[in-house]
Short mmCIF file of C-alpha atoms in Angstrom, two decimals:
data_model
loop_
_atom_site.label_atom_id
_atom_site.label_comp_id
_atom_site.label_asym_id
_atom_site.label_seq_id
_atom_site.Cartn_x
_atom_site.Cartn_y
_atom_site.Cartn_z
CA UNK A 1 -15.70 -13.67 14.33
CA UNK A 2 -16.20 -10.31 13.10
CA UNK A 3 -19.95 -10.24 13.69
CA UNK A 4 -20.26 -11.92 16.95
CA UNK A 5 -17.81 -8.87 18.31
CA UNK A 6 -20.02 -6.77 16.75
CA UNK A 7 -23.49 -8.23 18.05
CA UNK A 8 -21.67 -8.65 21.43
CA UNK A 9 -20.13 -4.48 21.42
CA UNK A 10 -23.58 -3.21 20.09
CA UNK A 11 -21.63 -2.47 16.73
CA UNK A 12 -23.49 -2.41 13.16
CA UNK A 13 -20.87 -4.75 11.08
CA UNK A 14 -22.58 -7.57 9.90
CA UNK A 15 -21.92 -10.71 8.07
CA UNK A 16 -23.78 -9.65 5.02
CA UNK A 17 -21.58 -6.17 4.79
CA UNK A 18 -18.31 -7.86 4.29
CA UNK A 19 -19.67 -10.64 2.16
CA UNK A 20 -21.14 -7.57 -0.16
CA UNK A 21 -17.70 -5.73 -0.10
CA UNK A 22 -15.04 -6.02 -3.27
CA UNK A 23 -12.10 -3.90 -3.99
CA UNK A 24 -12.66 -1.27 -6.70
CA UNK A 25 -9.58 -2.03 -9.82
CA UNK A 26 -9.39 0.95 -11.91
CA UNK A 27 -7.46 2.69 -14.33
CA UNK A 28 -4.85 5.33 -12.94
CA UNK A 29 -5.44 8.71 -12.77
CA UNK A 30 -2.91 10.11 -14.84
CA UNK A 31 -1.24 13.55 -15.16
CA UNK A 32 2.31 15.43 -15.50
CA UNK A 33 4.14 18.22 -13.93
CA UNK A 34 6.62 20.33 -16.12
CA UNK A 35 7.43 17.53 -18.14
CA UNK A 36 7.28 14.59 -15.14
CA UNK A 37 4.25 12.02 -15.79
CA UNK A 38 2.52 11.43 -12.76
CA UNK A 39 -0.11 8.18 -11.81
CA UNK A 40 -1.98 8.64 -9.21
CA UNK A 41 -4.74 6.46 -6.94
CA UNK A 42 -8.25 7.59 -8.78
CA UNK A 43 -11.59 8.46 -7.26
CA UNK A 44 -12.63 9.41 -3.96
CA UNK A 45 -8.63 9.53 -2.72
CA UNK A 46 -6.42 12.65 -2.21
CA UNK A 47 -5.13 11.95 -6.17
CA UNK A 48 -7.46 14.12 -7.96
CA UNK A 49 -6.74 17.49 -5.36
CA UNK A 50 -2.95 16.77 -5.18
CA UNK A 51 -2.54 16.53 -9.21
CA UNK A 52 -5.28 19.45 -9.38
CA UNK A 53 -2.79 21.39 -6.97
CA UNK A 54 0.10 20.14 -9.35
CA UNK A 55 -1.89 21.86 -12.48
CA UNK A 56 -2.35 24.91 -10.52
CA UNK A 57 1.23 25.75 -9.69
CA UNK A 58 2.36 24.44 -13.37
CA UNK A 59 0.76 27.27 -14.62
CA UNK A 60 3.49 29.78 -13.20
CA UNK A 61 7.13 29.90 -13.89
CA UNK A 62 9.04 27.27 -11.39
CA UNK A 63 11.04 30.09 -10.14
CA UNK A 64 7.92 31.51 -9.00
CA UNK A 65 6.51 28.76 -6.91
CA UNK A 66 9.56 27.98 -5.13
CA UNK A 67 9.04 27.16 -1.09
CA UNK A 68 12.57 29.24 -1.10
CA UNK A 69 10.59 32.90 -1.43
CA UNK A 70 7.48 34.34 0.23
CA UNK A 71 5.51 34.60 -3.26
CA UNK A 72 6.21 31.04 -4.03
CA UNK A 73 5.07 30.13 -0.78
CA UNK A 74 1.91 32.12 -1.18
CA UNK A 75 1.16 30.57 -4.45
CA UNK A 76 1.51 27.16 -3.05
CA UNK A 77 -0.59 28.16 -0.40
CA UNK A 78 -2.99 29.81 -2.70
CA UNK A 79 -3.11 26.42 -5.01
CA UNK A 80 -3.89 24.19 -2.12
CA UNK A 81 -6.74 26.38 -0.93
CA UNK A 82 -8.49 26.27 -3.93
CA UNK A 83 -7.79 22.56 -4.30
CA UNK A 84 -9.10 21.81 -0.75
CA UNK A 85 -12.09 24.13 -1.50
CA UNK A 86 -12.98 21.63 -4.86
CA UNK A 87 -11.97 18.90 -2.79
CA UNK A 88 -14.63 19.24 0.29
CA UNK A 89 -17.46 20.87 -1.58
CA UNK A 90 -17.60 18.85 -4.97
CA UNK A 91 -15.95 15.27 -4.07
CA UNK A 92 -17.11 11.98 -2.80
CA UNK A 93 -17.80 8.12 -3.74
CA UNK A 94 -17.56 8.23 -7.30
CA UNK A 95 -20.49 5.64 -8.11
CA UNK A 96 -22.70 7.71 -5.60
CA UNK A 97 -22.22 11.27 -6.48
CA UNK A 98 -21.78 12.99 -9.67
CA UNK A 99 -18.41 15.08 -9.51
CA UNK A 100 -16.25 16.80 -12.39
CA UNK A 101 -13.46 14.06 -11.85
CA UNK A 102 -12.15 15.29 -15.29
CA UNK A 103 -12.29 19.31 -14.45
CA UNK A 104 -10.52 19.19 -11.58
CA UNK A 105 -7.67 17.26 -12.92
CA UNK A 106 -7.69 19.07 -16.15
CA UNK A 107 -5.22 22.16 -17.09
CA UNK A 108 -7.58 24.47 -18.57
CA UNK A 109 -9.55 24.94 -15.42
CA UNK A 110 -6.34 25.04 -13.50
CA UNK A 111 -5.17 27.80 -16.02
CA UNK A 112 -8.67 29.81 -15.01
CA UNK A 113 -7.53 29.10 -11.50
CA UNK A 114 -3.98 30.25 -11.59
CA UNK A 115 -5.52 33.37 -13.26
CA UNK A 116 -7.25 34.60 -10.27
CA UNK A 117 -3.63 34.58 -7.71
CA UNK A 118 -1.03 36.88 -6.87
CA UNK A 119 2.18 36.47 -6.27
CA UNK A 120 1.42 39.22 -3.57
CA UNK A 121 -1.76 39.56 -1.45
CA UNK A 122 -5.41 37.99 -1.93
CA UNK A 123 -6.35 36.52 -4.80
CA UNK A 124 -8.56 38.86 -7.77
CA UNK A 125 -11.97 39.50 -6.81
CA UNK A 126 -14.97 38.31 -8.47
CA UNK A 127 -16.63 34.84 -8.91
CA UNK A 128 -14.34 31.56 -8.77
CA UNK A 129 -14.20 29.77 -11.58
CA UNK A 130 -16.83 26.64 -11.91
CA UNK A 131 -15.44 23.36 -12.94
CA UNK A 132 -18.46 21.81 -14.33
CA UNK A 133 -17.39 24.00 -17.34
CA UNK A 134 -14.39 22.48 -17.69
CA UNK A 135 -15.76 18.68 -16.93
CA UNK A 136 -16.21 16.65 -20.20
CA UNK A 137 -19.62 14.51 -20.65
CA UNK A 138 -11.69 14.30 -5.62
CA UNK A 139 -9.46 13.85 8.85
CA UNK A 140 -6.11 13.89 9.89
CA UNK A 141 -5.02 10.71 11.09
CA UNK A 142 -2.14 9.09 13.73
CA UNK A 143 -1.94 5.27 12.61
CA UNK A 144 -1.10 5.08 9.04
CA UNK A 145 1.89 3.57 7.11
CA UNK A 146 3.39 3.97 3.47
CA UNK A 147 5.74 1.69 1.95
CA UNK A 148 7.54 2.49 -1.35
CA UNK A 149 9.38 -0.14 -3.34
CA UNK A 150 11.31 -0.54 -6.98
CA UNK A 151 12.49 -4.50 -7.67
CA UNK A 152 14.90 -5.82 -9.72
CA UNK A 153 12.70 -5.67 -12.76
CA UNK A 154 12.13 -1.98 -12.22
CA UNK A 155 8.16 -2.78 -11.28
CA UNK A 156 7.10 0.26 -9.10
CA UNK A 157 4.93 -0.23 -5.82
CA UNK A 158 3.37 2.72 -3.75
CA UNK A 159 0.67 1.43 -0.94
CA UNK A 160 -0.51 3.68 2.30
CA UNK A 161 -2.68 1.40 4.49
CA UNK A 162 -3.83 2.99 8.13
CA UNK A 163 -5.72 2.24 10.95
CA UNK A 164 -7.17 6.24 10.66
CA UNK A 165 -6.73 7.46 14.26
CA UNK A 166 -3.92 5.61 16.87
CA UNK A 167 -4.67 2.05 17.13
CA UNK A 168 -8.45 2.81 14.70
CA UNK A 169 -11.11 1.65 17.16
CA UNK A 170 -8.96 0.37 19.51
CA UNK A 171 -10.93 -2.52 18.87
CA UNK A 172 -8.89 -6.43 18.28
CA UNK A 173 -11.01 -9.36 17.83
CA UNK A 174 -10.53 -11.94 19.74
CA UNK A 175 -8.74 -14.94 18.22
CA UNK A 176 -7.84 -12.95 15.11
CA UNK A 177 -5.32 -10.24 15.39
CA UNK A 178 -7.59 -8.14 13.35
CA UNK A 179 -7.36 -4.45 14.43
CA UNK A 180 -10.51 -2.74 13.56
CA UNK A 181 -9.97 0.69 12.19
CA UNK A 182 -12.68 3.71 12.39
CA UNK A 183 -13.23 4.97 8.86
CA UNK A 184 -16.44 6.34 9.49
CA UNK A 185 -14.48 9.84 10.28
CA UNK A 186 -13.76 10.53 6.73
CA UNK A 187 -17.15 10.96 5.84
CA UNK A 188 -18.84 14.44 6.67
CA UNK A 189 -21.15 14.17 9.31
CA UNK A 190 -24.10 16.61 7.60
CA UNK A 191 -26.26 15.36 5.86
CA UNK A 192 -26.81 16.37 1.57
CA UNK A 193 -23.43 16.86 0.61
CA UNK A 194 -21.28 14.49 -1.61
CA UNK A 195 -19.52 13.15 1.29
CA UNK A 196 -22.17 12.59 3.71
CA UNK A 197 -22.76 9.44 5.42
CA UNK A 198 -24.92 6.44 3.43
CA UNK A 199 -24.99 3.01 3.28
CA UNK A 200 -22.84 0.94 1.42
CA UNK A 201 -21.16 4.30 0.39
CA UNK A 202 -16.87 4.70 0.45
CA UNK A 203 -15.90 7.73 2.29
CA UNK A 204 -13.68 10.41 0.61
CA UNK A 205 -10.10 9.52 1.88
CA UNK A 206 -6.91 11.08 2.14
CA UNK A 207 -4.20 8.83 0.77
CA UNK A 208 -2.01 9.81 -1.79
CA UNK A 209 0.53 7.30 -3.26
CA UNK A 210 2.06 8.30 -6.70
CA UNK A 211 4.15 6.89 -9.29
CA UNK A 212 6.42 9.10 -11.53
CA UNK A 213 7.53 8.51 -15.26
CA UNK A 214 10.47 10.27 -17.49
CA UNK A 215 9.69 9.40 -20.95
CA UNK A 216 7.34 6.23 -20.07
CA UNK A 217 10.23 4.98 -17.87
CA UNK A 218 10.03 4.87 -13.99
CA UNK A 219 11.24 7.49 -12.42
CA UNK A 220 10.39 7.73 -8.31
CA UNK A 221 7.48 6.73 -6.23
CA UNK A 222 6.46 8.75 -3.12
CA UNK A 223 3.55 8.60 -0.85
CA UNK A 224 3.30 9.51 3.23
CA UNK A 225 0.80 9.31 5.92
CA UNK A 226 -0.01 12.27 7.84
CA UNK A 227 -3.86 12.70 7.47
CA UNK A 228 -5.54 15.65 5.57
CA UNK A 229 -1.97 16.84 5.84
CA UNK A 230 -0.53 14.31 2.90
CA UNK A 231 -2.19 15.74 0.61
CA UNK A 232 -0.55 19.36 0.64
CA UNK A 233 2.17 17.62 1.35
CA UNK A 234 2.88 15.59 -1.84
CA UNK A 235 2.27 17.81 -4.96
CA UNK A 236 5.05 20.09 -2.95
CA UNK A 237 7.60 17.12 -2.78
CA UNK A 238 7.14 16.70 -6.50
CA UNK A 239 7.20 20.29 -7.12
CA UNK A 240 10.65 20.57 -4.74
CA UNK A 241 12.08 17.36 -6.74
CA UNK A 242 11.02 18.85 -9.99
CA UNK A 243 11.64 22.90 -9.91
CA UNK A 244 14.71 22.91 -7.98
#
């Protein structure tokens, strides 16, 4: 039903697309915050900036980074420029583009990082630090959802699903409730960089749901929706739960 709509709209979803598609399963990616173990989605998500944020600010006393005091605001604005900066320059579809997934999540380049900002003022001059020497041999949106859950058994759930924009393509097909969402925004539209637009690629997407551990036991899960904006967002609500 899918292709018909498409052969009928002048769309480029096929048949032969969503037979070829299958869910990526892998591992966590897997940090902590002054103590508070963190898993977060891996890959070409907003996991790898927010925990590189996280390992920014974590170099810094927690009464410095507070949202309650200009400096700590500046530092947290600081930490998410410099994670945005890796984040749009260095990150997309992780079997298509070779990025320092381990750098950017790692605390010695954050320490090299935090090294550069001031509580007052622009950061130090000079060079920024590269994170391929730390790697060892990551579009605002209207229509999306997150659900967090804890059962009985303690099993932790954290899942953002969205349409992208309100209502995606605005697109149903008929005689299947399906609402067709228009993904094709996350990827950058020049071409040569990581995130650039290419077949069968995944675009580099904003969601950020987390899981949080004290001591290997569950602890909280968080996510929100809320675009590019989520993922500024959510290092600061653990930082807020964690510092103060």
């Amino acid at each position: 039903a899918i292709h018909e709509e498409m052969w009928v709209k002048g769309g480029f979803l096929t048949r032969d697309d969503l037979a070829g598609y299958a869910p990526r399963v892998l591992p966590a990616l897997r940090g902590e915050y002054r103590g508070l173990e963190l898993a977060f989605s891996p890959g070409a998500t907003g996991g790898a900036t927010a925990l590189e944020t996280l390992n920014i600010l974590a170099q810094f006393p927690k009464a410095r980074t507070t949202w309650k005091t200009p400096g700590g605001l500046h530092l947290r604005a600081e930490a998410v420029r410099r994670a945005f900066l890796d984040r749009l320059e260095l990150l997309g579809d992780a079997e298509r583009v070779k990025s320092p997934w381990g750098a950017l999540a790692s605390r010695d380049y954050a320490a090299q990082v935090a090294a550069r900002l001031k509580v007052n003022g622009p950061h130090r001059a000079g060079p920024a630090p590269d994170p391929w020497r730390y790697e060892m041999g990551g579009r605002s949106g209207d229509c999306t959802t997150h659900i967090c859950a804890v059962d009985r058994q303690r099993n932790m759930v954290s899942l953002t699903n969205t349409a992208v924009s309100l209502w995606g393509s605005r697109m149903v097909v008929p005689g299947t409730g399906i609402l067709l969402q228009n993904g094709m925004v996350w990827f950058d539209p020049e071409p040569g960089r990581v995130n650039s637009v290419a077949p069968g690629k995944r675009p580099l997407v904003n969601m950020v749901p987390a899981l949080g551990f004290k001591k290997g036991e569950p602890y909280l899960t968080l996510g929100a929706p809320g675009g590019r904006k989520i993922v500024s967002a959510i290092p600061q609500v653990i930082s807020n739960m964690v510092d103060l």
